[in-house]
Amino acid sequence: MKIHEYQGKQLFRNASVPVLDSHVARTPDEAAAAFKALGGAIAVVKAQVHAGGRGKGTIIGQEEQRGVQLVKSAEEAASVAKNMLHNRLVTIQTGPEGALVNQVIVEAGCDIERELYLGIVLDRATAMPVLMVSSEGGVEIEKVAEESPEKIFRENFHPAVGLHSFQVRKLCKKLGITGPAARAADHFMKSLCRFYVDLDCSMAEINPLVITKSGEMIALDAKITFDDNALFRHPEIKELRDLNEEEPAEVRAGNAGLSYVKLDGTIGCLVNGAGLAMSTMDIIKYHGGKPANFLDVGGGATTQQVVEAFNIILSDPNVKAVLVNIFGGIARCTTIATAVIEASKEIGITIPLVVRLEGTEVEEGKKMLAESGLAMITADDLTDAAKKVVQAAAAVAG
Ligand code: ADP
Ligand code: MG
């Protein structure tokens, strides 16, 4: 689960990770009041969407308006907020449709001496979190990793022990940080590593992490992702979820207990088991098609869940054909067959449907489908199914 920058920064304040003063504004008047409350000569208005790249992003219909902007008066804060609020911000991470800005923050300005990058993720190779820092702050870290990987420095830390001071000193040496900033780094990095572990984050990224002219170290940005499987331990974090930022079909699937990820192809996939879902996507691609989604109905899928899964797949206008690929291990093929019949009665499936069933009660399941009189293409194995569905989708698409 992702959260907004303003929420991340509030959590940082609670954990004594240094951030600047800021206020959330949902109207231009609130932005003007926030500017006055900060009391400085300059402030920065920042659109709050989950996507990164806001500083270089543009507001649809006002191409000169970025998602992060310096302002010098309360009036300017209000007018910039007005440009952003209830409009869509397009960044390299949003796609051309952009993300709707429902709130902004007005944050104190700061005298930046250096911009660094800092990120913490789980390093599966060492089975420990890894702290990564780079002198290349403010730019995309993926680009740095590709073009100049020697500029990224890493330290693993044990979750039960945290980051050691000697590790911070090593990183400071590599980054050329000395004096008061090095002392600030010790507090900053150790607090953030503790934060990462205590709150069960899967990623904490601060880009840029700045060193000010007076040697302070401050998180200017905050991108935090939490491990969904640990959210039950943090009800207060669960509350921070913003459904407006999520794909509606994925939210709907989550509510029905289905794992669904929307993709941009034309072949809808209804599969049981995550591994089978992955290989179904692979084999569709292998035969020249493009999956429209990943969908795992789970091992013990009920008829209702499968009907809902059909609803979700068919609500995607890009879907030109559907492949049902079921291996009845725990789930019975008869349950799936019942669900397919019910779904087509309920919603009326008008596009080609390719069905491949295997496993428990397969003969009965196939018989039910055959006797239902529904128009569908049956397949005997996965290759046969993939070929048929790719062909059918291509025929519909013309
Ligand atoms: P994003 O990563 O989505 O583009 P950031 O929060 O990193 O958004 O902001 C983009 C840039 O704006 C930063 O790299 C920094 O140079 C500048 N910036 C952000 N917040 C402030 C601030 N409070 N004071 C001064 N500059 C800022
Ligand atoms: Mg950033």
GROMACS .gro file of C-alpha atoms and ligand atoms in nm:
model
  426
    1MET     CA    1   0.000   0.000   0.000
    2LYS     CA    2   0.122   0.347  -0.093
    3ILE     CA    3   0.052   0.672   0.088
    4HIS     CA    4   0.077   1.041   0.002
    5GLU     CA    5   0.382   1.255   0.069
    6TYR     CA    6   0.198   1.458   0.336
    7GLN     CA    7   0.100   1.139   0.520
    8GLY     CA    8   0.454   1.006   0.498
    9LYS     CA    9   0.593   1.329   0.634
   10GLN     CA   10   0.354   1.321   0.929
   11LEU     CA   11   0.477   0.969   1.010
   12PHE     CA   12   0.835   1.099   0.977
   13ARG     CA   13   0.762   1.377   1.228
   14ASN     CA   14   0.632   1.117   1.475
   15ALA     CA   15   0.953   0.917   1.428
   16SER     CA   16   1.179   1.226   1.454
   17VAL     CA   17   1.295   1.201   1.092
   18PRO     CA   18   1.354   1.568   0.997
   19VAL     CA   19   1.109   1.729   0.752
   20LEU     CA   20   1.005   2.089   0.685
   21ASP     CA   21   0.687   2.248   0.815
   22SER     CA   22   0.392   2.204   0.583
   23HIS     CA   23   0.014   2.225   0.573
   24VAL     CA   24  -0.238   2.036   0.363
   25ALA     CA   25  -0.472   2.253   0.154
   26ARG     CA   26  -0.787   2.142  -0.027
   27THR     CA   27  -0.894   2.491  -0.145
   28PRO     CA   28  -0.702   2.799  -0.269
   29ASP     CA   29  -0.802   2.985   0.050
   30GLU     CA   30  -0.650   2.712   0.263
   31ALA     CA   31  -0.331   2.737   0.056
   32ALA     CA   32  -0.315   3.115   0.119
   33ALA     CA   33  -0.372   3.060   0.492
   34ALA     CA   34  -0.102   2.791   0.493
   35PHE     CA   35   0.147   3.029   0.331
   36LYS     CA   36   0.078   3.288   0.603
   37ALA     CA   37   0.097   3.030   0.881
   38LEU     CA   38   0.443   2.920   0.762
   39GLY     CA   39   0.552   3.282   0.800
   40GLY     CA   40   0.835   3.271   0.543
   41ALA     CA   41   0.903   3.475   0.231
   42ILE     CA   42   0.887   3.169   0.007
   43ALA     CA   43   0.703   2.836   0.012
   44VAL     CA   44   0.652   2.544  -0.221
   45VAL     CA   45   0.310   2.419  -0.337
   46LYS     CA   46   0.317   2.045  -0.409
   47ALA     CA   47   0.041   1.838  -0.570
   48GLN     CA   48  -0.042   1.528  -0.366
   49VAL     CA   49  -0.072   1.221  -0.589
   50HIS     CA   50   0.092   0.884  -0.541
   51ALA     CA   51   0.294   0.910  -0.862
   52GLY     CA   52   0.647   1.048  -0.864
   53GLY     CA   53   0.799   1.294  -1.109
   54ARG     CA   54   0.565   1.574  -0.998
   55GLY     CA   55   0.835   1.840  -1.022
   56LYS     CA   56   0.861   1.785  -1.397
   57GLY     CA   57   0.496   1.689  -1.447
   58THR     CA   58   0.237   1.919  -1.604
   59ILE     CA   59  -0.128   1.991  -1.532
   60ILE     CA   60  -0.360   1.895  -1.820
   61GLY     CA   61  -0.487   2.208  -1.991
   62GLN     CA   62  -0.223   2.431  -1.828
   63GLU     CA   63   0.099   2.302  -1.972
   64GLU     CA   64   0.316   2.563  -1.797
   65GLN     CA   65   0.194   2.453  -1.451
   66ARG     CA   66   0.423   2.196  -1.284
   67GLY     CA   67   0.323   1.971  -0.995
   68VAL     CA   68   0.575   2.135  -0.759
   69GLN     CA   69   0.608   2.512  -0.761
   70LEU     CA   70   0.785   2.781  -0.564
   71VAL     CA   71   0.558   3.068  -0.453
   72LYS     CA   72   0.640   3.405  -0.296
   73SER     CA   73   0.310   3.530  -0.157
   74ALA     CA   74  -0.018   3.404  -0.014
   75GLU     CA   75  -0.195   3.517  -0.333
   76GLU     CA   76   0.047   3.324  -0.549
   77ALA     CA   77   0.006   3.015  -0.327
   78ALA     CA   78  -0.372   3.042  -0.377
   79SER     CA   79  -0.349   3.081  -0.753
   80VAL     CA   80  -0.104   2.792  -0.796
   81ALA     CA   81  -0.323   2.572  -0.573
   82LYS     CA   82  -0.624   2.671  -0.785
   83ASN     CA   83  -0.439   2.557  -1.100
   84MET     CA   84  -0.361   2.221  -0.945
   85LEU     CA   85  -0.670   2.129  -0.742
   86HIS     CA   86  -0.937   1.918  -0.916
   87ASN     CA   87  -0.718   1.899  -1.225
   88ARG     CA   88  -0.507   1.615  -1.352
   89LEU     CA   89  -0.132   1.598  -1.321
   90VAL     CA   90   0.060   1.403  -1.586
   91THR     CA   91   0.404   1.270  -1.486
   92ILE     CA   92   0.630   0.999  -1.626
   93GLN     CA   93   0.460   0.760  -1.383
   94THR     CA   94   0.091   0.837  -1.448
   95GLY     CA   95   0.033   0.770  -1.818
   96PRO     CA   96  -0.129   1.033  -2.042
   97GLU     CA   97  -0.457   1.043  -1.845
   98GLY     CA   98  -0.277   1.180  -1.539
   99ALA     CA   99  -0.378   1.163  -1.173
  100LEU     CA  100  -0.646   1.380  -1.014
  101VAL     CA  101  -0.512   1.627  -0.757
  102ASN     CA  102  -0.747   1.640  -0.459
  103GLN     CA  103  -0.507   1.812  -0.223
  104VAL     CA  104  -0.180   2.001  -0.220
  105ILE     CA  105   0.069   2.079   0.052
  106VAL     CA  106   0.219   2.418   0.110
  107GLU     CA  107   0.566   2.358   0.248
  108ALA     CA  108   0.834   2.592   0.382
  109GLY     CA  109   1.112   2.665   0.137
  110CYS     CA  110   1.469   2.574   0.217
  111ASP     CA  111   1.824   2.672   0.128
  112ILE     CA  112   1.949   2.366  -0.053
  113GLU     CA  113   2.323   2.305  -0.052
  114ARG     CA  114   2.317   1.949  -0.188
  115GLU     CA  115   2.050   1.711  -0.313
  116LEU     CA  116   2.109   1.341  -0.242
  117TYR     CA  117   1.912   1.024  -0.301
  118LEU     CA  118   1.824   0.781  -0.023
  119GLY     CA  119   1.617   0.466  -0.046
  120ILE     CA  120   1.551   0.158   0.165
  121VAL     CA  121   1.416  -0.165   0.018
  122LEU     CA  122   1.426  -0.531   0.107
  123ASP     CA  123   1.732  -0.701  -0.037
  124ARG     CA  124   1.624  -1.059  -0.101
  125ALA     CA  125   1.978  -1.179  -0.171
  126THR     CA  126   2.093  -1.100   0.184
  127ALA     CA  127   1.745  -1.135   0.340
  128MET     CA  128   1.795  -0.794   0.501
  129PRO     CA  129   1.687  -0.439   0.428
  130VAL     CA  130   1.939  -0.235   0.231
  131LEU     CA  131   1.999   0.137   0.262
  132MET     CA  132   2.106   0.294  -0.066
  133VAL     CA  133   2.239   0.645  -0.104
  134SER     CA  134   2.365   0.841  -0.400
  135SER     CA  135   2.508   1.181  -0.468
  136GLU     CA  136   2.271   1.204  -0.764
  137GLY     CA  137   1.966   1.343  -0.586
  138GLY     CA  138   1.659   1.483  -0.757
  139VAL     CA  139   1.703   1.264  -1.068
  140GLU     CA  140   1.553   0.925  -1.141
  141ILE     CA  141   1.750   0.663  -0.954
  142GLU     CA  142   1.672   0.401  -1.222
  143LYS     CA  143   1.871   0.615  -1.465
  144VAL     CA  144   2.164   0.642  -1.223
  145ALA     CA  145   2.157   0.266  -1.166
  146GLU     CA  146   2.176   0.210  -1.540
  147GLU     CA  147   2.426   0.475  -1.644
  148SER     CA  148   2.655   0.517  -1.343
  149PRO     CA  149   2.595   0.237  -1.090
  150GLU     CA  150   2.922   0.326  -0.914
  151LYS     CA  151   2.747   0.636  -0.779
  152ILE     CA  152   2.510   0.428  -0.563
  153PHE     CA  153   2.639   0.311  -0.223
  154ARG     CA  154   2.473   0.039  -0.019
  155GLU     CA  155   2.468  -0.082   0.341
  156ASN     CA  156   2.263  -0.379   0.460
  157PHE     CA  157   2.131  -0.367   0.814
  158HIS     CA  158   1.982  -0.631   1.036
  159PRO     CA  159   1.618  -0.550   1.123
  160ALA     CA  160   1.664  -0.638   1.489
  161VAL     CA  161   1.980  -0.427   1.529
  162GLY     CA  162   1.932  -0.136   1.291
  163LEU     CA  163   2.196   0.069   1.116
  164HIS     CA  164   2.529   0.122   1.296
  165SER     CA  165   2.711   0.456   1.324
  166PHE     CA  166   3.016   0.312   1.150
  167GLN     CA  167   2.797   0.233   0.849
  168VAL     CA  168   2.674   0.592   0.839
  169ARG     CA  169   3.036   0.712   0.855
  170LYS     CA  170   3.126   0.485   0.562
  171LEU     CA  171   2.844   0.628   0.354
  172CYS     CA  172   2.929   0.987   0.452
  173LYS     CA  173   3.287   0.933   0.347
  174LYS     CA  174   3.179   0.807   0.006
  175LEU     CA  175   2.941   1.100  -0.038
  176GLY     CA  176   3.192   1.356   0.092
  177ILE     CA  177   2.972   1.462   0.385
  178THR     CA  178   3.163   1.613   0.678
  179GLY     CA  179   3.108   1.833   0.986
  180PRO     CA  180   2.758   1.909   1.115
  181ALA     CA  181   2.598   1.739   0.814
  182ALA     CA  182   2.772   1.410   0.905
  183ARG     CA  183   2.626   1.431   1.258
  184ALA     CA  184   2.285   1.507   1.107
  185ALA     CA  185   2.328   1.205   0.878
  186ASP     CA  186   2.382   0.975   1.177
  187HIS     CA  187   2.051   1.078   1.331
  188PHE     CA  188   1.867   1.085   0.998
  189MET     CA  189   1.976   0.750   0.857
  190LYS     CA  190   1.943   0.557   1.183
  191SER     CA  191   1.595   0.701   1.251
  192LEU     CA  192   1.479   0.621   0.900
  193CYS     CA  193   1.608   0.263   0.914
  194ARG     CA  194   1.425   0.214   1.244
  195PHE     CA  195   1.111   0.366   1.089
  196TYR     CA  196   1.135   0.123   0.794
  197VAL     CA  197   1.145  -0.179   1.022
  198ASP     CA  198   0.897  -0.061   1.287
  199LEU     CA  199   0.630   0.027   1.033
  200ASP     CA  200   0.681  -0.279   0.809
  201CYS     CA  201   0.764  -0.076   0.500
  202SER     CA  202   0.854  -0.247   0.175
  203MET     CA  203   1.006   0.073   0.038
  204ALA     CA  204   1.101   0.413   0.176
  205GLU     CA  205   1.243   0.652  -0.080
  206ILE     CA  206   1.358   1.007  -0.021
  207ASN     CA  207   1.450   1.187  -0.338
  208PRO     CA  208   1.581   1.441  -0.278
  209LEU     CA  209   1.730   1.416   0.066
  210VAL     CA  210   1.883   1.760   0.112
  211ILE     CA  211   2.168   1.907   0.307
  212THR     CA  212   2.092   2.271   0.384
  213LYS     CA  213   2.342   2.556   0.391
  214SER     CA  214   2.345   2.529   0.773
  215GLY     CA  215   2.429   2.156   0.764
  216GLU     CA  216   2.088   2.007   0.840
  217MET     CA  217   1.969   1.691   0.668
  218ILE     CA  218   1.601   1.703   0.566
  219ALA     CA  219   1.362   1.475   0.376
  220LEU     CA  220   1.221   1.695   0.099
  221ASP     CA  221   1.018   1.415  -0.053
  222ALA     CA  222   0.870   1.095   0.097
  223LYS     CA  223   0.759   0.793  -0.104
  224ILE     CA  224   0.663   0.508   0.124
  225THR     CA  225   0.514   0.169   0.043
  226PHE     CA  226   0.395  -0.066   0.317
  227ASP     CA  227   0.393  -0.444   0.311
  228ASP     CA  228   0.023  -0.530   0.265
  229ASN     CA  229   0.066  -0.855   0.454
  230ALA     CA  230   0.177  -0.667   0.765
  231LEU     CA  231  -0.096  -0.402   0.761
  232PHE     CA  232  -0.300  -0.594   1.017
  233ARG     CA  233  -0.035  -0.488   1.269
  234HIS     CA  234  -0.083  -0.118   1.186
  235PRO     CA  235  -0.451  -0.022   1.182
  236GLU     CA  236  -0.356   0.349   1.193
  237ILE     CA  237  -0.161   0.309   0.869
  238LYS     CA  238  -0.439   0.114   0.702
  239GLU     CA  239  -0.656   0.424   0.757
  240LEU     CA  240  -0.423   0.624   0.533
  241ARG     CA  241  -0.521   0.427   0.223
  242ASP     CA  242  -0.657   0.654  -0.053
  243LEU     CA  243  -0.886   0.457  -0.283
  244ASN     CA  244  -0.894   0.748  -0.531
  245GLU     CA  245  -0.534   0.664  -0.619
  246GLU     CA  246  -0.602   0.300  -0.699
  247GLU     CA  247  -0.730   0.131  -1.014
  248PRO     CA  248  -1.109   0.091  -0.949
  249ALA     CA  249  -1.115  -0.262  -1.094
  250GLU     CA  250  -0.832  -0.365  -0.861
  251VAL     CA  251  -1.016  -0.227  -0.557
  252ARG     CA  252  -1.330  -0.414  -0.662
  253ALA     CA  253  -1.130  -0.736  -0.709
  254GLY     CA  254  -0.965  -0.692  -0.370
  255ASN     CA  255  -1.307  -0.662  -0.207
  256ALA     CA  256  -1.411  -0.992  -0.367
  257GLY     CA  257  -1.094  -1.167  -0.250
  258LEU     CA  258  -0.944  -1.189  -0.599
  259SER     CA  259  -0.588  -1.094  -0.698
  260TYR     CA  260  -0.621  -0.880  -1.006
  261VAL     CA  261  -0.374  -0.656  -1.183
  262LYS     CA  262  -0.491  -0.461  -1.485
  263LEU     CA  263  -0.261  -0.468  -1.789
  264ASP     CA  264  -0.292  -0.314  -2.133
  265GLY     CA  265  -0.350  -0.614  -2.363
  266THR     CA  266  -0.666  -0.757  -2.522
  267ILE     CA  267  -0.696  -1.107  -2.373
  268GLY     CA  268  -0.876  -1.136  -2.042
  269CYS     CA  269  -0.742  -1.418  -1.824
  270LEU     CA  270  -0.938  -1.602  -1.557
  271VAL     CA  271  -0.707  -1.844  -1.383
  272ASN     CA  272  -0.676  -2.018  -1.049
  273GLY     CA  273  -0.340  -2.001  -0.877
  274ALA     CA  274  -0.081  -1.726  -0.912
  275GLY     CA  275   0.177  -1.953  -1.076
  276LEU     CA  276  -0.069  -2.078  -1.335
  277ALA     CA  277  -0.181  -1.717  -1.396
  278MET     CA  278   0.181  -1.616  -1.464
  279SER     CA  279   0.241  -1.904  -1.704
  280THR     CA  280  -0.091  -1.832  -1.878
  281MET     CA  281   0.027  -1.477  -1.942
  282ASP     CA  282   0.360  -1.607  -2.068
  283ILE     CA  283   0.208  -1.854  -2.308
  284ILE     CA  284  -0.035  -1.594  -2.445
  285LYS     CA  285   0.262  -1.368  -2.518
  286TYR     CA  286   0.455  -1.660  -2.664
  287HIS     CA  287   0.177  -1.713  -2.917
  288GLY     CA  288   0.168  -1.347  -3.012
  289GLY     CA  289  -0.114  -1.215  -2.789
  290LYS     CA  290  -0.118  -0.965  -2.504
  291PRO     CA  291  -0.286  -1.034  -2.168
  292ALA     CA  292  -0.534  -0.769  -2.047
  293ASN     CA  293  -0.488  -0.868  -1.686
  294PHE     CA  294  -0.341  -1.097  -1.428
  295LEU     CA  295  -0.623  -1.265  -1.236
  296ASP     CA  296  -0.599  -1.533  -0.975
  297VAL     CA  297  -0.935  -1.643  -0.840
  298GLY     CA  298  -0.758  -1.846  -0.572
  299GLY     CA  299  -0.755  -2.213  -0.489
  300GLY     CA  300  -1.098  -2.238  -0.328
  301ALA     CA  301  -1.291  -2.003  -0.558
  302THR     CA  302  -1.668  -1.989  -0.512
  303THR     CA  303  -1.924  -1.943  -0.790
  304GLN     CA  304  -1.987  -1.585  -0.674
  305GLN     CA  305  -1.618  -1.500  -0.690
  306VAL     CA  306  -1.589  -1.636  -1.042
  307VAL     CA  307  -1.897  -1.441  -1.155
  308GLU     CA  308  -1.743  -1.125  -1.007
  309ALA     CA  309  -1.415  -1.207  -1.181
  310PHE     CA  310  -1.600  -1.221  -1.516
  311ASN     CA  311  -1.766  -0.890  -1.437
  312ILE     CA  312  -1.431  -0.728  -1.371
  313ILE     CA  313  -1.263  -0.871  -1.680
  314LEU     CA  314  -1.552  -0.774  -1.908
  315SER     CA  315  -1.570  -0.419  -1.770
  316ASP     CA  316  -1.237  -0.353  -1.943
  317PRO     CA  317  -1.325  -0.224  -2.293
  318ASN     CA  318  -0.989  -0.344  -2.432
  319VAL     CA  319  -1.077  -0.708  -2.373
  320LYS     CA  320  -1.151  -0.883  -2.705
  321ALA     CA  321  -1.151  -1.246  -2.586
  322VAL     CA  322  -1.134  -1.433  -2.255
  323LEU     CA  323  -0.930  -1.736  -2.162
  324VAL     CA  324  -1.051  -1.941  -1.867
  325ASN     CA  325  -0.768  -2.163  -1.756
  326ILE     CA  326  -0.849  -2.375  -1.453
  327PHE     CA  327  -0.661  -2.652  -1.288
  328GLY     CA  328  -0.903  -2.806  -1.041
  329GLY     CA  329  -0.692  -2.893  -0.740
  330ILE     CA  330  -0.888  -2.761  -0.445
  331ALA     CA  331  -1.143  -2.589  -0.667
  332ARG     CA  332  -1.360  -2.831  -0.860
  333CYS     CA  333  -1.409  -2.797  -1.233
  334THR     CA  334  -1.783  -2.827  -1.173
  335THR     CA  335  -1.778  -2.512  -0.958
  336ILE     CA  336  -1.601  -2.324  -1.234
  337ALA     CA  337  -1.839  -2.462  -1.498
  338THR     CA  338  -2.138  -2.353  -1.289
  339ALA     CA  339  -1.986  -2.008  -1.252
  340VAL     CA  340  -1.914  -1.973  -1.624
  341ILE     CA  341  -2.272  -2.068  -1.707
  342GLU     CA  342  -2.412  -1.835  -1.442
  343ALA     CA  343  -2.189  -1.547  -1.544
  344SER     CA  344  -2.286  -1.572  -1.908
  345LYS     CA  345  -2.655  -1.580  -1.812
  346GLU     CA  346  -2.612  -1.285  -1.576
  347ILE     CA  347  -2.390  -1.059  -1.781
  348GLY     CA  348  -2.411  -1.204  -2.129
  349ILE     CA  349  -2.067  -1.272  -2.265
  350THR     CA  350  -2.060  -1.141  -2.620
  351ILE     CA  351  -1.692  -1.193  -2.698
  352PRO     CA  352  -1.516  -1.526  -2.766
  353LEU     CA  353  -1.459  -1.741  -2.461
  354VAL     CA  354  -1.194  -2.012  -2.461
  355VAL     CA  355  -1.214  -2.264  -2.178
  356ARG     CA  356  -0.951  -2.510  -2.067
  357LEU     CA  357  -1.039  -2.723  -1.766
  358GLU     CA  358  -0.826  -2.987  -1.602
  359GLY     CA  359  -0.825  -3.169  -1.269
  360THR     CA  360  -1.091  -3.257  -1.012
  361GLU     CA  361  -1.433  -3.335  -1.164
  362VAL     CA  362  -1.312  -3.234  -1.509
  363GLU     CA  363  -1.542  -3.473  -1.700
  364GLU     CA  364  -1.852  -3.351  -1.517
  365GLY     CA  365  -1.744  -2.989  -1.567
  366LYS     CA  366  -1.690  -3.032  -1.940
  367LYS     CA  367  -2.024  -3.209  -1.972
  368MET     CA  368  -2.202  -2.921  -1.794
  369LEU     CA  369  -2.047  -2.669  -2.032
  370ALA     CA  370  -2.129  -2.878  -2.338
  371GLU     CA  371  -2.491  -2.920  -2.230
  372SER     CA  372  -2.538  -2.554  -2.138
  373GLY     CA  373  -2.562  -2.455  -2.504
  374LEU     CA  374  -2.328  -2.161  -2.448
  375ALA     CA  375  -2.107  -2.052  -2.733
  376MET     CA  376  -1.754  -2.124  -2.625
  377ILE     CA  377  -1.435  -2.264  -2.762
  378THR     CA  378  -1.297  -2.556  -2.566
  379ALA     CA  379  -0.931  -2.643  -2.553
  380ASP     CA  380  -0.753  -2.959  -2.449
  381ASP     CA  381  -0.427  -2.819  -2.323
  382LEU     CA  382  -0.261  -2.489  -2.248
  383THR     CA  383  -0.088  -2.447  -2.586
  384ASP     CA  384  -0.408  -2.524  -2.772
  385ALA     CA  385  -0.597  -2.276  -2.547
  386ALA     CA  386  -0.342  -2.000  -2.598
  387LYS     CA  387  -0.340  -2.040  -2.976
  388LYS     CA  388  -0.718  -2.037  -2.992
  389VAL     CA  389  -0.764  -1.731  -2.771
  390VAL     CA  390  -0.494  -1.531  -2.953
  391GLN     CA  391  -0.662  -1.612  -3.283
  392ALA     CA  392  -1.008  -1.526  -3.151
  393ALA     CA  393  -0.894  -1.191  -3.008
  394ALA     CA  394  -0.723  -1.100  -3.333
  395ALA     CA  395  -1.038  -1.185  -3.528
  396VAL     CA  396  -1.255  -0.963  -3.303
  397ALA     CA  397  -1.006  -0.676  -3.317
  398GLY     CA  398  -1.008  -0.705  -3.696
  399ADP     P1  399   0.876   1.460  -0.729
  399ADP     O1  400   0.979   1.360  -0.689
  399ADP     O2  401   0.740   1.399  -0.739
  399ADP     O3  402   0.914   1.537  -0.854
  399ADP     P2  403   0.971   1.627  -0.507
  399ADP     O4  404   0.907   1.636  -0.376
  399ADP     O5  405   1.098   1.548  -0.515
  399ADP     O6  406   0.863   1.572  -0.612
  399ADP     O7  407   0.999   1.774  -0.561
  399ADP     C1  408   1.065   1.803  -0.684
  399ADP     C2  409   1.178   1.904  -0.664
  399ADP     O8  410   1.128   2.024  -0.608
  399ADP     C3  411   1.282   1.855  -0.566
  399ADP     O9  412   1.384   1.782  -0.632
  399ADP     C4  413   1.337   1.984  -0.508
  399ADP    O10  414   1.442   2.035  -0.589
  399ADP     C5  415   1.220   2.081  -0.516
  399ADP     N1  416   1.153   2.097  -0.384
  399ADP     C6  417   1.059   2.017  -0.330
  399ADP     N2  418   1.020   2.059  -0.209
  399ADP     C7  419   1.090   2.171  -0.184
  399ADP     C8  420   1.098   2.264  -0.073
  399ADP     N3  421   1.022   2.249   0.034
  399ADP     N4  422   1.186   2.368  -0.082
  399ADP     C9  423   1.264   2.383  -0.190
  399ADP     N5  424   1.261   2.301  -0.299
  399ADP    C10  425   1.178   2.197  -0.296
  400MG      MG  426   1.113   1.336  -0.551
   0.00000   0.00000   0.00000
